[in-house]
Amino acid sequence: MITVVAFVTALLILVSLHELGHFWVARLCGIKVLRFSIGFGKPFWSRKKGDTEWALAPIPLGGYVKMVDTREGEVSEEDLPYAFDQQHPLKKIAVVVAGPLANLILAVLLYAFSFTMGVTELKPIVGMVLPDSIAARANFQAGDTIETVNGKMVKDWADANTALLFSMNDQSPVIQVKRAAGDTEQLRINIQSEKEAIDLLPKTNNIGIVPFRINTEIQRVLPDSAADRAGLQKDDVLIAVDQKPIADWFTWANLIRQSPGKELSLTFQRAGQEKTISIRPESRKENGQLMGIVGIEPKMDQAWDKKVRYTYQPTIVQAFDLAVSKTWGFAKLTVEFFGKMLTGKASLEYVSGPLAIADIAGKSIQISFSAYIEFLALVSISLGVLNLLPIPVLDGGHLVYYTIEWIRGKPLSLYVQEMGLRFGLMIMFGLMLLAFFNDFSRYFG
């Protein structure tokens, strides 16, 4: 229910503001607006105010502003001066740009609002390296500070992780790290030998490094689990399994996964004393394979968290400066992603649809209100940039049409415009199918 409410709220806010941008500028330019609709299909609620019908429709995948237009039906003589297609090209350009621009302005406002509540950043320091990962094979080590990726400076963990993911399509990404001991090293990732692991990146969004640390101390024992039945408790420290030392949490987790139904001898420490018990992991099927599970959660390393996490309170001016910088950075990154996708340098599996957006909406609102606000800002940027792409049927495609009309002094022929719109519809339909396919593969595959 939280996920559904968070998702619907996000759609209402983002789509409404986008369409309000079109509506407000259209009215400012003297264009008559017949309908303002959130959602597609037959409206289930509508109310007329002045010349405009305000409506809610059942398909929540967008919205539209319907203006008087001679291309869409007969227009009365008195309404001709207010028809969209009869306006100067610059007015048309202003109307189509207003929607995406509203999304980008909204993103700035949302980020600024979130930042005024305080900014929390993670330093680009590796907390743990996952065994048998791309990072492990590239010789990343816990405690490494990531300084540059392909010569580009990184300022925080999010920046470093994004740069690393985007570098996976280069011939041989070079990452400069500062070791915990203080010396600097250049690490290289062999793309050719990592193809199988790189194919999984759209699902994991991680090359095998995380900023946090978890230890072998138990934070929680799930009720009626194998661990609960064996007598494990909160604050117990795992030491060894079958007399083999547990170096870290990953060692323990991998061992348990590989031992479904197998009886193990577990040594742990409780209140300074070592104890040994027998534990039998339960069997669970994942992706057609049996995996072991015992039902415990580890503790975070609080001392490490304090080392890598820092929080500060910017002024309102600083918050807006940060918001503009963040919005510009993500907008630029989104354009780069589409460019890489078109040239085959980025996997199509990164394209996400409504299920992924709903999932992240639900998770972000459960983390914090600030996280949800920043999620809305990020989606608003994506919506704004996507609509500015020069694809007929999107605002960017119409922008191209009206710019050509402005330059040549007359609009393109209706045949050319209709063919372009059909082509655009095909592209968007294909992208929608791809997004839904990726979503279903990611969550149900």
PDB file of N, CA and C in Angstrom, residues 197-240:
ATOM      1  N   ALA A 197      29.812 -10.857 -16.157  1.00  0.00           N
ATOM      2  CA  ALA A 197      29.517 -10.067 -14.958  1.00  0.00           C
ATOM      3  C   ALA A 197      28.911  -8.714 -15.331  1.00  0.00           C
ATOM      4  N   ILE A 198      29.401  -8.099 -16.410  1.00  0.00           N
ATOM      5  CA  ILE A 198      28.896  -6.793 -16.839  1.00  0.00           C
ATOM      6  C   ILE A 198      27.444  -6.888 -17.290  1.00  0.00           C
ATOM      7  N   ASP A 199      27.067  -8.038 -17.882  1.00  0.00           N
ATOM      8  CA  ASP A 199      25.681  -8.234 -18.313  1.00  0.00           C
ATOM      9  C   ASP A 199      24.704  -8.197 -17.142  1.00  0.00           C
ATOM     10  N   LEU A 200      25.203  -8.485 -15.922  1.00  0.00           N
ATOM     11  CA  LEU A 200      24.345  -8.485 -14.737  1.00  0.00           C
ATOM     12  C   LEU A 200      24.240  -7.107 -14.080  1.00  0.00           C
ATOM     13  N   LEU A 201      25.061  -6.154 -14.522  1.00  0.00           N
ATOM     14  CA  LEU A 201      25.088  -4.832 -13.878  1.00  0.00           C
ATOM     15  C   LEU A 201      23.735  -4.109 -13.852  1.00  0.00           C
ATOM     16  N   PRO A 202      22.904  -4.186 -14.931  1.00  0.00           N
ATOM     17  CA  PRO A 202      21.608  -3.504 -14.857  1.00  0.00           C
ATOM     18  C   PRO A 202      20.743  -3.993 -13.700  1.00  0.00           C
ATOM     19  N   LYS A 203      20.980  -5.213 -13.224  1.00  0.00           N
ATOM     20  CA  LYS A 203      20.184  -5.753 -12.115  1.00  0.00           C
ATOM     21  C   LYS A 203      20.816  -5.417 -10.764  1.00  0.00           C
ATOM     22  N   THR A 204      22.146  -5.300 -10.720  1.00  0.00           N
ATOM     23  CA  THR A 204      22.823  -5.062  -9.443  1.00  0.00           C
ATOM     24  C   THR A 204      23.236  -3.615  -9.239  1.00  0.00           C
ATOM     25  N   ASN A 205      23.533  -2.900 -10.361  1.00  0.00           N
ATOM     26  CA  ASN A 205      24.008  -1.507 -10.288  1.00  0.00           C
ATOM     27  C   ASN A 205      25.228  -1.369  -9.387  1.00  0.00           C
ATOM     28  N   ASN A 206      26.092  -2.380  -9.401  1.00  0.00           N
ATOM     29  CA  ASN A 206      27.258  -2.367  -8.523  1.00  0.00           C
ATOM     30  C   ASN A 206      28.305  -3.320  -9.068  1.00  0.00           C
ATOM     31  N   ILE A 207      29.558  -2.863  -9.138  1.00  0.00           N
ATOM     32  CA  ILE A 207      30.612  -3.730  -9.663  1.00  0.00           C
ATOM     33  C   ILE A 207      31.206  -4.627  -8.574  1.00  0.00           C
ATOM     34  N   GLY A 208      30.690  -4.518  -7.357  1.00  0.00           N
ATOM     35  CA  GLY A 208      31.156  -5.394  -6.280  1.00  0.00           C
ATOM     36  C   GLY A 208      31.797  -4.671  -5.116  1.00  0.00           C
ATOM     37  N   ILE A 209      31.526  -3.366  -4.996  1.00  0.00           N
ATOM     38  CA  ILE A 209      32.045  -2.616  -3.850  1.00  0.00           C
ATOM     39  C   ILE A 209      30.890  -1.892  -3.173  1.00  0.00           C
ATOM     40  N   VAL A 210      30.970  -1.769  -1.857  1.00  0.00           N
ATOM     41  CA  VAL A 210      29.938  -1.057  -1.099  1.00  0.00           C
ATOM     42  C   VAL A 210      30.633  -0.119  -0.115  1.00  0.00           C
ATOM     43  N   PRO A 211      29.992   1.008   0.238  1.00  0.00           N
ATOM     44  CA  PRO A 211      30.638   1.988   1.124  1.00  0.00           C
ATOM     45  C   PRO A 211      30.564   1.609   2.599  1.00  0.00           C
ATOM     46  N   PHE A 212      29.625   0.729   2.950  1.00  0.00           N
ATOM     47  CA  PHE A 212      29.447   0.386   4.361  1.00  0.00           C
ATOM     48  C   PHE A 212      30.202  -0.894   4.719  1.00  0.00           C
ATOM     49  N   ARG A 213      30.231  -1.189   5.986  1.00  0.00           N
ATOM     50  CA  ARG A 213      30.831  -2.435   6.469  1.00  0.00           C
ATOM     51  C   ARG A 213      29.842  -3.125   7.406  1.00  0.00           C
ATOM     52  N   ILE A 214      29.740  -4.428   7.255  1.00  0.00           N
ATOM     53  CA  ILE A 214      28.945  -5.215   8.192  1.00  0.00           C
ATOM     54  C   ILE A 214      29.876  -6.252   8.801  1.00  0.00           C
ATOM     55  N   ASN A 215      29.654  -6.569  10.070  1.00  0.00           N
ATOM     56  CA  ASN A 215      30.540  -7.511  10.733  1.00  0.00           C
ATOM     57  C   ASN A 215      29.811  -8.812  11.049  1.00  0.00           C
ATOM     58  N   THR A 216      30.442  -9.684  11.767  1.00  0.00           N
ATOM     59  CA  THR A 216      29.861 -11.004  12.045  1.00  0.00           C
ATOM     60  C   THR A 216      29.097 -11.019  13.370  1.00  0.00           C
ATOM     61  N   GLU A 217      28.744  -9.844  13.867  1.00  0.00           N
ATOM     62  CA  GLU A 217      27.928  -9.762  15.076  1.00  0.00           C
ATOM     63  C   GLU A 217      26.458  -9.715  14.685  1.00  0.00           C
ATOM     64  N   ILE A 218      25.628 -10.451  15.391  1.00  0.00           N
ATOM     65  CA  ILE A 218      24.215 -10.581  15.024  1.00  0.00           C
ATOM     66  C   ILE A 218      23.407  -9.384  15.534  1.00  0.00           C
ATOM     67  N   GLN A 219      22.656  -8.777  14.614  1.00  0.00           N
ATOM     68  CA  GLN A 219      21.764  -7.669  14.952  1.00  0.00           C
ATOM     69  C   GLN A 219      20.368  -8.181  15.293  1.00  0.00           C
ATOM     70  N   ARG A 220      19.920  -9.223  14.557  1.00  0.00           N
ATOM     71  CA  ARG A 220      18.559  -9.722  14.744  1.00  0.00           C
ATOM     72  C   ARG A 220      18.469 -11.189  14.344  1.00  0.00           C
ATOM     73  N   VAL A 221      17.727 -11.963  15.124  1.00  0.00           N
ATOM     74  CA  VAL A 221      17.439 -13.364  14.799  1.00  0.00           C
ATOM     75  C   VAL A 221      15.950 -13.449  14.457  1.00  0.00           C
ATOM     76  N   LEU A 222      15.642 -13.912  13.240  1.00  0.00           N
ATOM     77  CA  LEU A 222      14.244 -13.993  12.824  1.00  0.00           C
ATOM     78  C   LEU A 222      13.515 -15.085  13.617  1.00  0.00           C
ATOM     79  N   PRO A 223      12.304 -14.799  14.091  1.00  0.00           N
ATOM     80  CA  PRO A 223      11.548 -15.794  14.866  1.00  0.00           C
ATOM     81  C   PRO A 223      11.305 -17.080  14.068  1.00  0.00           C
ATOM     82  N   ASP A 224      11.369 -18.208  14.740  1.00  0.00           N
ATOM     83  CA  ASP A 224      11.093 -19.524  14.165  1.00  0.00           C
ATOM     84  C   ASP A 224      11.981 -19.829  12.954  1.00  0.00           C
ATOM     85  N   SER A 225      13.201 -19.319  12.968  1.00  0.00           N
ATOM     86  CA  SER A 225      14.165 -19.616  11.905  1.00  0.00           C
ATOM     87  C   SER A 225      15.127 -20.690  12.395  1.00  0.00           C
ATOM     88  N   ALA A 226      15.988 -21.159  11.494  1.00  0.00           N
ATOM     89  CA  ALA A 226      16.984 -22.164  11.867  1.00  0.00           C
ATOM     90  C   ALA A 226      17.883 -21.626  12.979  1.00  0.00           C
ATOM     91  N   ALA A 227      18.253 -20.339  12.883  1.00  0.00           N
ATOM     92  CA  ALA A 227      19.108 -19.723  13.896  1.00  0.00           C
ATOM     93  C   ALA A 227      18.394 -19.630  15.242  1.00  0.00           C
ATOM     94  N   ASP A 228      17.091 -19.304  15.203  1.00  0.00           N
ATOM     95  CA  ASP A 228      16.296 -19.199  16.429  1.00  0.00           C
ATOM     96  C   ASP A 228      16.195 -20.563  17.118  1.00  0.00           C
ATOM     97  N   ARG A 229      15.942 -21.590  16.312  1.00  0.00           N
ATOM     98  CA  ARG A 229      15.821 -22.938  16.881  1.00  0.00           C
ATOM     99  C   ARG A 229      17.149 -23.455  17.432  1.00  0.00           C
ATOM    100  N   ALA A 230      18.264 -22.996  16.828  1.00  0.00           N
ATOM    101  CA  ALA A 230      19.588 -23.428  17.291  1.00  0.00           C
ATOM    102  C   ALA A 230      20.019 -22.689  18.555  1.00  0.00           C
ATOM    103  N   GLY A 231      19.312 -21.601  18.905  1.00  0.00           N
ATOM    104  CA  GLY A 231      19.614 -20.876  20.128  1.00  0.00           C
ATOM    105  C   GLY A 231      20.466 -19.639  19.971  1.00  0.00           C
ATOM    106  N   LEU A 232      20.689 -19.150  18.738  1.00  0.00           N
ATOM    107  CA  LEU A 232      21.462 -17.923  18.526  1.00  0.00           C
ATOM    108  C   LEU A 232      20.660 -16.718  19.006  1.00  0.00           C
ATOM    109  N   GLN A 233      21.391 -15.687  19.454  1.00  0.00           N
ATOM    110  CA  GLN A 233      20.746 -14.490  19.993  1.00  0.00           C
ATOM    111  C   GLN A 233      21.408 -13.228  19.438  1.00  0.00           C
ATOM    112  N   LYS A 234      20.701 -12.128  19.631  1.00  0.00           N
ATOM    113  CA  LYS A 234      21.262 -10.827  19.255  1.00  0.00           C
ATOM    114  C   LYS A 234      22.562 -10.593  20.030  1.00  0.00           C
ATOM    115  N   ASP A 235      23.557  -9.991  19.370  1.00  0.00           N
ATOM    116  CA  ASP A 235      24.878  -9.644  19.916  1.00  0.00           C
ATOM    117  C   ASP A 235      25.857 -10.821  19.934  1.00  0.00           C
ATOM    118  N   ASP A 236      25.403 -12.040  19.546  1.00  0.00           N
ATOM    119  CA  ASP A 236      26.359 -13.141  19.396  1.00  0.00           C
ATOM    120  C   ASP A 236      27.308 -12.820  18.244  1.00  0.00           C
ATOM    121  N   VAL A 237      28.582 -13.207  18.400  1.00  0.00           N
ATOM    122  CA  VAL A 237      29.592 -12.961  17.362  1.00  0.00           C
ATOM    123  C   VAL A 237      29.999 -14.292  16.752  1.00  0.00           C
ATOM    124  N   LEU A 238      29.805 -14.439  15.427  1.00  0.00           N
ATOM    125  CA  LEU A 238      30.143 -15.676  14.723  1.00  0.00           C
ATOM    126  C   LEU A 238      31.658 -15.796  14.589  1.00  0.00           C
ATOM    127  N   ILE A 239      32.205 -16.965  14.912  1.00  0.00           N
ATOM    128  CA  ILE A 239      33.671 -17.158  14.907  1.00  0.00           C
ATOM    129  C   ILE A 239      34.111 -18.175  13.868  1.00  0.00           C
ATOM    130  N   ALA A 240      33.482 -19.380  13.862  1.00  0.00           N
ATOM    131  CA  ALA A 240      33.937 -20.428  12.961  1.00  0.00           C
ATOM    132  C   ALA A 240      32.806 -21.401  12.640  1.00  0.00           C
TER     133      ALA A 240
END
